[in-house]
């Protein structure tokens, strides 16, 4: 089995119900953080982590995501004629980030089902999964932290971050034994537990390096919370066969599939941009004072 991680699966077929009404016609993955769709941040993180092939699991109403990662000859010609070379480079960049593949998820049966749809394109090798709702602002690419840890442990490994007790019901939560400072051996996983059931405050961040054996588990798993095929439940089956690790990953996590998380991401990434920083900072400070 090839153990170099060169493929990333990004499920983009989600309905985006948390972001209605905008997502009635706009895929949530294309909502921009400043001027780039959130999914581009995810693809860039994967590529900066050594990924060469991006597998988008897509579905109805999501064609514009594929268009975004393709060339746009008419627009490119116009920008070239107008000598807008900076913009020209910016619109060509998405298509040049990696080799893109798409697979179709014909029904919204859950995250686990979306990952299973990618089985034939992934084949028999470990792969990265990046969930597009979680944009991570980190000095070193978060996916690389996991890929490096995978090289050490040679077992599936999940990105983790601590969350407040009131928020455990929004995430997959793990029970785990510490191995090093930031690495854990996972002993149980529960998808969206309530505060009383949660075995810890270590939540699953939407980054995973998975052994291809996960596909067999995904085929066996029955619908879990919300009636969906859950990746977390399949990981629990995998755990019966082999070790799974968790790595606390650094960086600030923004849930861009959520309205408030999206607003926060736009402010944070906007403030990082030289051309907006001063004015945006003053604007936010003045807004704060007038409340
Ligand atoms: C998914 C996973 C969950 C994880 C979360 C991270 O849930 O099922 O375990 O903690 O992503 O964003 P979702 O947010 O898609 O419901």
PDB file of N, CA and C in Angstrom, residues 153-235:
ATOM      1  N   UNK A 153       2.864   7.533  13.069  1.00  0.00           N
ATOM      2  CA  UNK A 153       2.048   6.481  13.710  1.00  0.00           C
ATOM      3  C   UNK A 153       1.516   5.435  12.734  1.00  0.00           C
ATOM      4  N   UNK A 154       1.491   5.786  11.452  1.00  0.00           N
ATOM      5  CA  UNK A 154       1.025   4.861  10.393  1.00  0.00           C
ATOM      6  C   UNK A 154      -0.367   4.273  10.685  1.00  0.00           C
ATOM      7  N   UNK A 155      -1.201   5.062  11.300  1.00  0.00           N
ATOM      8  CA  UNK A 155      -2.590   4.674  11.579  1.00  0.00           C
ATOM      9  C   UNK A 155      -3.463   5.890  11.321  1.00  0.00           C
ATOM     10  N   UNK A 156      -4.734   5.664  11.098  1.00  0.00           N
ATOM     11  CA  UNK A 156      -5.641   6.793  10.863  1.00  0.00           C
ATOM     12  C   UNK A 156      -5.491   7.804  11.989  1.00  0.00           C
ATOM     13  N   UNK A 157      -5.588   9.048  11.640  1.00  0.00           N
ATOM     14  CA  UNK A 157      -5.393  10.106  12.643  1.00  0.00           C
ATOM     15  C   UNK A 157      -6.357  11.260  12.369  1.00  0.00           C
ATOM     16  N   UNK A 158      -6.895  11.780  13.441  1.00  0.00           N
ATOM     17  CA  UNK A 158      -7.970  12.780  13.345  1.00  0.00           C
ATOM     18  C   UNK A 158      -7.507  14.096  13.972  1.00  0.00           C
ATOM     19  N   UNK A 159      -7.871  15.197  13.353  1.00  0.00           N
ATOM     20  CA  UNK A 159      -7.565  16.505  13.934  1.00  0.00           C
ATOM     21  C   UNK A 159      -8.498  16.787  15.111  1.00  0.00           C
ATOM     22  N   UNK A 160      -7.921  17.293  16.199  1.00  0.00           N
ATOM     23  CA  UNK A 160      -8.711  17.578  17.406  1.00  0.00           C
ATOM     24  C   UNK A 160      -8.462  18.997  17.887  1.00  0.00           C
ATOM     25  N   UNK A 161      -9.474  19.565  18.493  1.00  0.00           N
ATOM     26  CA  UNK A 161      -9.305  20.810  19.248  1.00  0.00           C
ATOM     27  C   UNK A 161     -10.254  20.770  20.441  1.00  0.00           C
ATOM     28  N   UNK A 162      -9.825  21.429  21.520  1.00  0.00           N
ATOM     29  CA  UNK A 162     -10.696  21.470  22.699  1.00  0.00           C
ATOM     30  C   UNK A 162     -11.815  22.485  22.464  1.00  0.00           C
ATOM     31  N   UNK A 163     -12.992  22.163  22.971  1.00  0.00           N
ATOM     32  CA  UNK A 163     -14.108  23.127  22.905  1.00  0.00           C
ATOM     33  C   UNK A 163     -14.741  23.268  24.290  1.00  0.00           C
ATOM     34  N   UNK A 164     -15.473  24.358  24.470  1.00  0.00           N
ATOM     35  CA  UNK A 164     -16.172  24.549  25.738  1.00  0.00           C
ATOM     36  C   UNK A 164     -17.273  23.492  25.843  1.00  0.00           C
ATOM     37  N   UNK A 165     -17.590  23.161  27.094  1.00  0.00           N
ATOM     38  CA  UNK A 165     -18.576  22.113  27.360  1.00  0.00           C
ATOM     39  C   UNK A 165     -19.921  22.376  26.654  1.00  0.00           C
ATOM     40  N   UNK A 166     -20.300  23.656  26.580  1.00  0.00           N
ATOM     41  CA  UNK A 166     -21.611  23.998  25.978  1.00  0.00           C
ATOM     42  C   UNK A 166     -21.634  23.726  24.475  1.00  0.00           C
ATOM     43  N   UNK A 167     -20.454  23.494  23.889  1.00  0.00           N
ATOM     44  CA  UNK A 167     -20.427  23.337  22.439  1.00  0.00           C
ATOM     45  C   UNK A 167     -20.164  21.899  21.978  1.00  0.00           C
ATOM     46  N   UNK A 168     -20.064  20.964  22.927  1.00  0.00           N
ATOM     47  CA  UNK A 168     -19.727  19.592  22.518  1.00  0.00           C
ATOM     48  C   UNK A 168     -20.804  18.989  21.606  1.00  0.00           C
ATOM     49  N   UNK A 169     -22.042  19.464  21.733  1.00  0.00           N
ATOM     50  CA  UNK A 169     -23.125  18.884  20.927  1.00  0.00           C
ATOM     51  C   UNK A 169     -23.056  19.284  19.448  1.00  0.00           C
ATOM     52  N   UNK A 170     -22.080  20.118  19.100  1.00  0.00           N
ATOM     53  CA  UNK A 170     -21.939  20.537  17.700  1.00  0.00           C
ATOM     54  C   UNK A 170     -20.930  19.690  16.945  1.00  0.00           C
ATOM     55  N   UNK A 171     -20.212  18.833  17.658  1.00  0.00           N
ATOM     56  CA  UNK A 171     -19.066  18.140  17.055  1.00  0.00           C
ATOM     57  C   UNK A 171     -19.076  16.646  17.355  1.00  0.00           C
ATOM     58  N   UNK A 172     -18.153  15.930  16.682  1.00  0.00           N
ATOM     59  CA  UNK A 172     -17.802  14.595  17.131  1.00  0.00           C
ATOM     60  C   UNK A 172     -16.843  14.775  18.299  1.00  0.00           C
ATOM     61  N   UNK A 173     -17.054  14.005  19.366  1.00  0.00           N
ATOM     62  CA  UNK A 173     -16.204  14.145  20.566  1.00  0.00           C
ATOM     63  C   UNK A 173     -15.534  12.798  20.821  1.00  0.00           C
ATOM     64  N   UNK A 174     -14.255  12.848  21.227  1.00  0.00           N
ATOM     65  CA  UNK A 174     -13.541  11.578  21.425  1.00  0.00           C
ATOM     66  C   UNK A 174     -13.177  11.361  22.891  1.00  0.00           C
ATOM     67  N   UNK A 175     -13.064  10.075  23.236  1.00  0.00           N
ATOM     68  CA  UNK A 175     -12.412   9.699  24.492  1.00  0.00           C
ATOM     69  C   UNK A 175     -11.012   9.281  24.081  1.00  0.00           C
ATOM     70  N   UNK A 176     -10.009   9.721  24.810  1.00  0.00           N
ATOM     71  CA  UNK A 176      -8.651   9.479  24.328  1.00  0.00           C
ATOM     72  C   UNK A 176      -7.643   9.452  25.464  1.00  0.00           C
ATOM     73  N   UNK A 177      -6.557   8.687  25.224  1.00  0.00           N
ATOM     74  CA  UNK A 177      -5.471   8.631  26.201  1.00  0.00           C
ATOM     75  C   UNK A 177      -4.279   9.393  25.634  1.00  0.00           C
ATOM     76  N   UNK A 178      -3.660  10.255  26.442  1.00  0.00           N
ATOM     77  CA  UNK A 178      -2.538  11.015  25.900  1.00  0.00           C
ATOM     78  C   UNK A 178      -1.344  10.122  25.553  1.00  0.00           C
ATOM     79  N   UNK A 179      -0.735  10.410  24.410  1.00  0.00           N
ATOM     80  CA  UNK A 179       0.486   9.694  23.996  1.00  0.00           C
ATOM     81  C   UNK A 179       1.672  10.649  24.130  1.00  0.00           C
ATOM     82  N   UNK A 180       1.493  11.841  23.608  1.00  0.00           N
ATOM     83  CA  UNK A 180       2.473  12.909  23.816  1.00  0.00           C
ATOM     84  C   UNK A 180       1.651  14.144  24.184  1.00  0.00           C
ATOM     85  N   UNK A 181       2.327  15.273  24.212  1.00  0.00           N
ATOM     86  CA  UNK A 181       1.673  16.549  24.499  1.00  0.00           C
ATOM     87  C   UNK A 181       0.389  16.785  23.732  1.00  0.00           C
ATOM     88  N   UNK A 182       0.469  16.571  22.418  1.00  0.00           N
ATOM     89  CA  UNK A 182      -0.658  16.932  21.548  1.00  0.00           C
ATOM     90  C   UNK A 182      -1.260  15.737  20.827  1.00  0.00           C
ATOM     91  N   UNK A 183      -0.703  14.566  21.085  1.00  0.00           N
ATOM     92  CA  UNK A 183      -1.198  13.385  20.380  1.00  0.00           C
ATOM     93  C   UNK A 183      -1.894  12.431  21.354  1.00  0.00           C
ATOM     94  N   UNK A 184      -2.958  11.812  20.907  1.00  0.00           N
ATOM     95  CA  UNK A 184      -3.775  10.937  21.759  1.00  0.00           C
ATOM     96  C   UNK A 184      -4.053   9.621  21.051  1.00  0.00           C
ATOM     97  N   UNK A 185      -4.248   8.592  21.859  1.00  0.00           N
ATOM     98  CA  UNK A 185      -4.791   7.360  21.278  1.00  0.00           C
ATOM     99  C   UNK A 185      -6.288   7.368  21.571  1.00  0.00           C
ATOM    100  N   UNK A 186      -7.073   7.235  20.532  1.00  0.00           N
ATOM    101  CA  UNK A 186      -8.523   7.369  20.701  1.00  0.00           C
ATOM    102  C   UNK A 186      -9.123   6.049  21.188  1.00  0.00           C
ATOM    103  N   UNK A 187     -10.037   6.141  22.138  1.00  0.00           N
ATOM    104  CA  UNK A 187     -10.660   4.917  22.655  1.00  0.00           C
ATOM    105  C   UNK A 187     -12.162   4.869  22.354  1.00  0.00           C
ATOM    106  N   UNK A 188     -12.736   5.984  21.984  1.00  0.00           N
ATOM    107  CA  UNK A 188     -14.165   6.012  21.637  1.00  0.00           C
ATOM    108  C   UNK A 188     -14.472   7.336  20.930  1.00  0.00           C
ATOM    109  N   UNK A 189     -15.506   7.299  20.093  1.00  0.00           N
ATOM    110  CA  UNK A 189     -15.923   8.545  19.418  1.00  0.00           C
ATOM    111  C   UNK A 189     -17.439   8.618  19.471  1.00  0.00           C
ATOM    112  N   UNK A 190     -17.965   9.783  19.784  1.00  0.00           N
ATOM    113  CA  UNK A 190     -19.425   9.967  19.806  1.00  0.00           C
ATOM    114  C   UNK A 190     -19.766  11.200  18.976  1.00  0.00           C
ATOM    115  N   UNK A 191     -20.698  11.021  18.052  1.00  0.00           N
ATOM    116  CA  UNK A 191     -21.089  12.143  17.203  1.00  0.00           C
ATOM    117  C   UNK A 191     -22.121  13.010  17.938  1.00  0.00           C
ATOM    118  N   UNK A 192     -21.814  14.266  18.089  1.00  0.00           N
ATOM    119  CA  UNK A 192     -22.703  15.278  18.673  1.00  0.00           C
ATOM    120  C   UNK A 192     -23.396  14.819  19.968  1.00  0.00           C
ATOM    121  N   UNK A 193     -22.603  14.482  20.972  1.00  0.00           N
ATOM    122  CA  UNK A 193     -23.204  14.073  22.248  1.00  0.00           C
ATOM    123  C   UNK A 193     -23.734  15.300  22.998  1.00  0.00           C
ATOM    124  N   UNK A 194     -24.621  15.083  23.958  1.00  0.00           N
ATOM    125  CA  UNK A 194     -24.956  16.217  24.826  1.00  0.00           C
ATOM    126  C   UNK A 194     -23.880  16.317  25.906  1.00  0.00           C
ATOM    127  N   UNK A 195     -23.895  17.408  26.638  1.00  0.00           N
ATOM    128  CA  UNK A 195     -22.793  17.693  27.577  1.00  0.00           C
ATOM    129  C   UNK A 195     -22.588  16.554  28.574  1.00  0.00           C
ATOM    130  N   UNK A 196     -23.681  15.888  28.986  1.00  0.00           N
ATOM    131  CA  UNK A 196     -23.546  14.816  29.983  1.00  0.00           C
ATOM    132  C   UNK A 196     -22.896  13.570  29.400  1.00  0.00           C
ATOM    133  N   UNK A 197     -23.201  13.289  28.127  1.00  0.00           N
ATOM    134  CA  UNK A 197     -22.654  12.067  27.502  1.00  0.00           C
ATOM    135  C   UNK A 197     -21.211  12.236  27.042  1.00  0.00           C
ATOM    136  N   UNK A 198     -20.795  13.488  26.819  1.00  0.00           N
ATOM    137  CA  UNK A 198     -19.498  13.722  26.167  1.00  0.00           C
ATOM    138  C   UNK A 198     -18.354  13.176  27.026  1.00  0.00           C
ATOM    139  N   UNK A 199     -17.502  12.323  26.434  1.00  0.00           N
ATOM    140  CA  UNK A 199     -16.424  11.718  27.220  1.00  0.00           C
ATOM    141  C   UNK A 199     -15.251  12.666  27.469  1.00  0.00           C
ATOM    142  N   UNK A 200     -15.223  13.807  26.804  1.00  0.00           N
ATOM    143  CA  UNK A 200     -14.147  14.792  27.004  1.00  0.00           C
ATOM    144  C   UNK A 200     -14.585  16.088  26.333  1.00  0.00           C
ATOM    145  N   UNK A 201     -13.678  17.033  26.257  1.00  0.00           N
ATOM    146  CA  UNK A 201     -13.986  18.244  25.480  1.00  0.00           C
ATOM    147  C   UNK A 201     -13.128  18.297  24.214  1.00  0.00           C
ATOM    148  N   UNK A 202     -12.586  17.118  23.812  1.00  0.00           N
ATOM    149  CA  UNK A 202     -11.774  17.066  22.588  1.00  0.00           C
ATOM    150  C   UNK A 202     -12.686  16.818  21.387  1.00  0.00           C
ATOM    151  N   UNK A 203     -12.810  17.842  20.564  1.00  0.00           N
ATOM    152  CA  UNK A 203     -13.735  17.743  19.437  1.00  0.00           C
ATOM    153  C   UNK A 203     -12.982  17.428  18.151  1.00  0.00           C
ATOM    154  N   UNK A 204     -13.677  16.768  17.250  1.00  0.00           N
ATOM    155  CA  UNK A 204     -13.092  16.444  15.945  1.00  0.00           C
ATOM    156  C   UNK A 204     -13.139  17.694  15.075  1.00  0.00           C
ATOM    157  N   UNK A 205     -11.965  18.094  14.601  1.00  0.00           N
ATOM    158  CA  UNK A 205     -11.884  19.178  13.623  1.00  0.00           C
ATOM    159  C   UNK A 205     -12.063  18.502  12.267  1.00  0.00           C
ATOM    160  N   UNK A 206     -12.566  19.188  11.296  1.00  0.00           N
ATOM    161  CA  UNK A 206     -12.829  18.552  10.004  1.00  0.00           C
ATOM    162  C   UNK A 206     -11.597  18.237   9.182  1.00  0.00           C
ATOM    163  N   UNK A 207     -10.634  17.559   9.780  1.00  0.00           N
ATOM    164  CA  UNK A 207      -9.435  17.103   9.064  1.00  0.00           C
ATOM    165  C   UNK A 207      -9.122  15.694   9.546  1.00  0.00           C
ATOM    166  N   UNK A 208      -8.949  14.789   8.614  1.00  0.00           N
ATOM    167  CA  UNK A 208      -8.675  13.394   8.967  1.00  0.00           C
ATOM    168  C   UNK A 208      -7.664  12.833   7.978  1.00  0.00           C
ATOM    169  N   UNK A 209      -6.753  11.983   8.433  1.00  0.00           N
ATOM    170  CA  UNK A 209      -5.995  11.133   7.508  1.00  0.00           C
ATOM    171  C   UNK A 209      -6.503   9.725   7.771  1.00  0.00           C
ATOM    172  N   UNK A 210      -7.049   9.105   6.726  1.00  0.00           N
ATOM    173  CA  UNK A 210      -7.734   7.834   6.936  1.00  0.00           C
ATOM    174  C   UNK A 210      -7.089   6.692   6.170  1.00  0.00           C
ATOM    175  N   UNK A 211      -7.051   5.559   6.843  1.00  0.00           N
ATOM    176  CA  UNK A 211      -6.633   4.321   6.227  1.00  0.00           C
ATOM    177  C   UNK A 211      -7.786   3.872   5.312  1.00  0.00           C
ATOM    178  N   UNK A 212      -7.488   3.321   4.110  1.00  0.00           N
ATOM    179  CA  UNK A 212      -8.594   2.957   3.200  1.00  0.00           C
ATOM    180  C   UNK A 212      -9.540   1.893   3.771  1.00  0.00           C
ATOM    181  N   UNK A 213      -9.138   1.242   4.876  1.00  0.00           N
ATOM    182  CA  UNK A 213     -10.058   0.265   5.505  1.00  0.00           C
ATOM    183  C   UNK A 213     -11.345   0.944   5.975  1.00  0.00           C
ATOM    184  N   UNK A 214     -11.308   2.255   6.074  1.00  0.00           N
ATOM    185  CA  UNK A 214     -12.504   2.993   6.507  1.00  0.00           C
ATOM    186  C   UNK A 214     -13.684   2.724   5.567  1.00  0.00           C
ATOM    187  N   UNK A 215     -13.386   2.461   4.285  1.00  0.00           N
ATOM    188  CA  UNK A 215     -14.485   2.268   3.325  1.00  0.00           C
ATOM    189  C   UNK A 215     -15.341   1.054   3.693  1.00  0.00           C
ATOM    190  N   UNK A 216     -14.657  -0.013   4.131  1.00  0.00           N
ATOM    191  CA  UNK A 216     -15.387  -1.222   4.530  1.00  0.00           C
ATOM    192  C   UNK A 216     -16.308  -0.889   5.721  1.00  0.00           C
ATOM    193  N   UNK A 217     -15.775  -0.093   6.642  1.00  0.00           N
ATOM    194  CA  UNK A 217     -16.572   0.291   7.823  1.00  0.00           C
ATOM    195  C   UNK A 217     -17.741   1.178   7.400  1.00  0.00           C
ATOM    196  N   UNK A 218     -17.495   2.065   6.453  1.00  0.00           N
ATOM    197  CA  UNK A 218     -18.575   2.954   5.993  1.00  0.00           C
ATOM    198  C   UNK A 218     -19.698   2.168   5.338  1.00  0.00           C
ATOM    199  N   UNK A 219     -19.342   1.072   4.680  1.00  0.00           N
ATOM    200  CA  UNK A 219     -20.390   0.246   4.053  1.00  0.00           C
ATOM    201  C   UNK A 219     -21.229  -0.463   5.105  1.00  0.00           C
ATOM    202  N   UNK A 220     -20.609  -0.744   6.254  1.00  0.00           N
ATOM    203  CA  UNK A 220     -21.327  -1.507   7.297  1.00  0.00           C
ATOM    204  C   UNK A 220     -22.181  -0.644   8.215  1.00  0.00           C
ATOM    205  N   UNK A 221     -21.807   0.631   8.300  1.00  0.00           N
ATOM    206  CA  UNK A 221     -22.427   1.474   9.315  1.00  0.00           C
ATOM    207  C   UNK A 221     -23.893   1.797   8.954  1.00  0.00           C
ATOM    208  N   UNK A 222     -24.740   1.850   9.970  1.00  0.00           N
ATOM    209  CA  UNK A 222     -26.154   2.168   9.717  1.00  0.00           C
ATOM    210  C   UNK A 222     -26.396   3.650  10.056  1.00  0.00           C
ATOM    211  N   UNK A 223     -27.483   4.247   9.570  1.00  0.00           N
ATOM    212  CA  UNK A 223     -27.704   5.669   9.833  1.00  0.00           C
ATOM    213  C   UNK A 223     -27.666   5.991  11.325  1.00  0.00           C
ATOM    214  N   UNK A 224     -26.968   7.045  11.665  1.00  0.00           N
ATOM    215  CA  UNK A 224     -26.823   7.446  13.069  1.00  0.00           C
ATOM    216  C   UNK A 224     -27.592   8.716  13.334  1.00  0.00           C
ATOM    217  N   UNK A 225     -26.962   9.628  14.073  1.00  0.00           N
ATOM    218  CA  UNK A 225     -27.648  10.867  14.450  1.00  0.00           C
ATOM    219  C   UNK A 225     -28.120  11.610  13.189  1.00  0.00           C
ATOM    220  N   UNK A 226     -29.282  12.212  13.271  1.00  0.00           N
ATOM    221  CA  UNK A 226     -29.946  12.896  12.142  1.00  0.00           C
ATOM    222  C   UNK A 226     -30.282  11.952  10.984  1.00  0.00           C
ATOM    223  N   UNK A 227     -30.262  10.645  11.240  1.00  0.00           N
ATOM    224  CA  UNK A 227     -30.594   9.673  10.184  1.00  0.00           C
ATOM    225  C   UNK A 227     -29.536   9.602   9.102  1.00  0.00           C
ATOM    226  N   UNK A 228     -28.316  10.095   9.374  1.00  0.00           N
ATOM    227  CA  UNK A 228     -27.277  10.134   8.345  1.00  0.00           C
ATOM    228  C   UNK A 228     -26.191   9.085   8.584  1.00  0.00           C
ATOM    229  N   UNK A 229     -25.542   8.665   7.509  1.00  0.00           N
ATOM    230  CA  UNK A 229     -24.381   7.775   7.621  1.00  0.00           C
ATOM    231  C   UNK A 229     -23.228   8.639   8.126  1.00  0.00           C
ATOM    232  N   UNK A 230     -22.802   8.368   9.348  1.00  0.00           N
ATOM    233  CA  UNK A 230     -21.816   9.243  10.003  1.00  0.00           C
ATOM    234  C   UNK A 230     -20.398   8.667   9.887  1.00  0.00           C
ATOM    235  N   UNK A 231     -19.470   9.518   9.515  1.00  0.00           N
ATOM    236  CA  UNK A 231     -18.057   9.107   9.470  1.00  0.00           C
ATOM    237  C   UNK A 231     -17.592   8.702  10.876  1.00  0.00           C
ATOM    238  N   UNK A 232     -18.074   9.441  11.872  1.00  0.00           N
ATOM    239  CA  UNK A 232     -17.681   9.147  13.261  1.00  0.00           C
ATOM    240  C   UNK A 232     -18.053   7.709  13.646  1.00  0.00           C
ATOM    241  N   UNK A 233     -19.228   7.250  13.232  1.00  0.00           N
ATOM    242  CA  UNK A 233     -19.662   5.884  13.572  1.00  0.00           C
ATOM    243  C   UNK A 233     -18.772   4.857  12.862  1.00  0.00           C
ATOM    244  N   UNK A 234     -18.399   5.158  11.616  1.00  0.00           N
ATOM    245  CA  UNK A 234     -17.514   4.236  10.883  1.00  0.00           C
ATOM    246  C   UNK A 234     -16.139   4.187  11.548  1.00  0.00           C
ATOM    247  N   UNK A 235     -15.695   5.315  12.072  1.00  0.00           N
ATOM    248  CA  UNK A 235     -14.392   5.339  12.770  1.00  0.00           C
ATOM    249  C   UNK A 235     -14.452   4.472  14.019  1.00  0.00           C
TER     250      UNK A 235
END
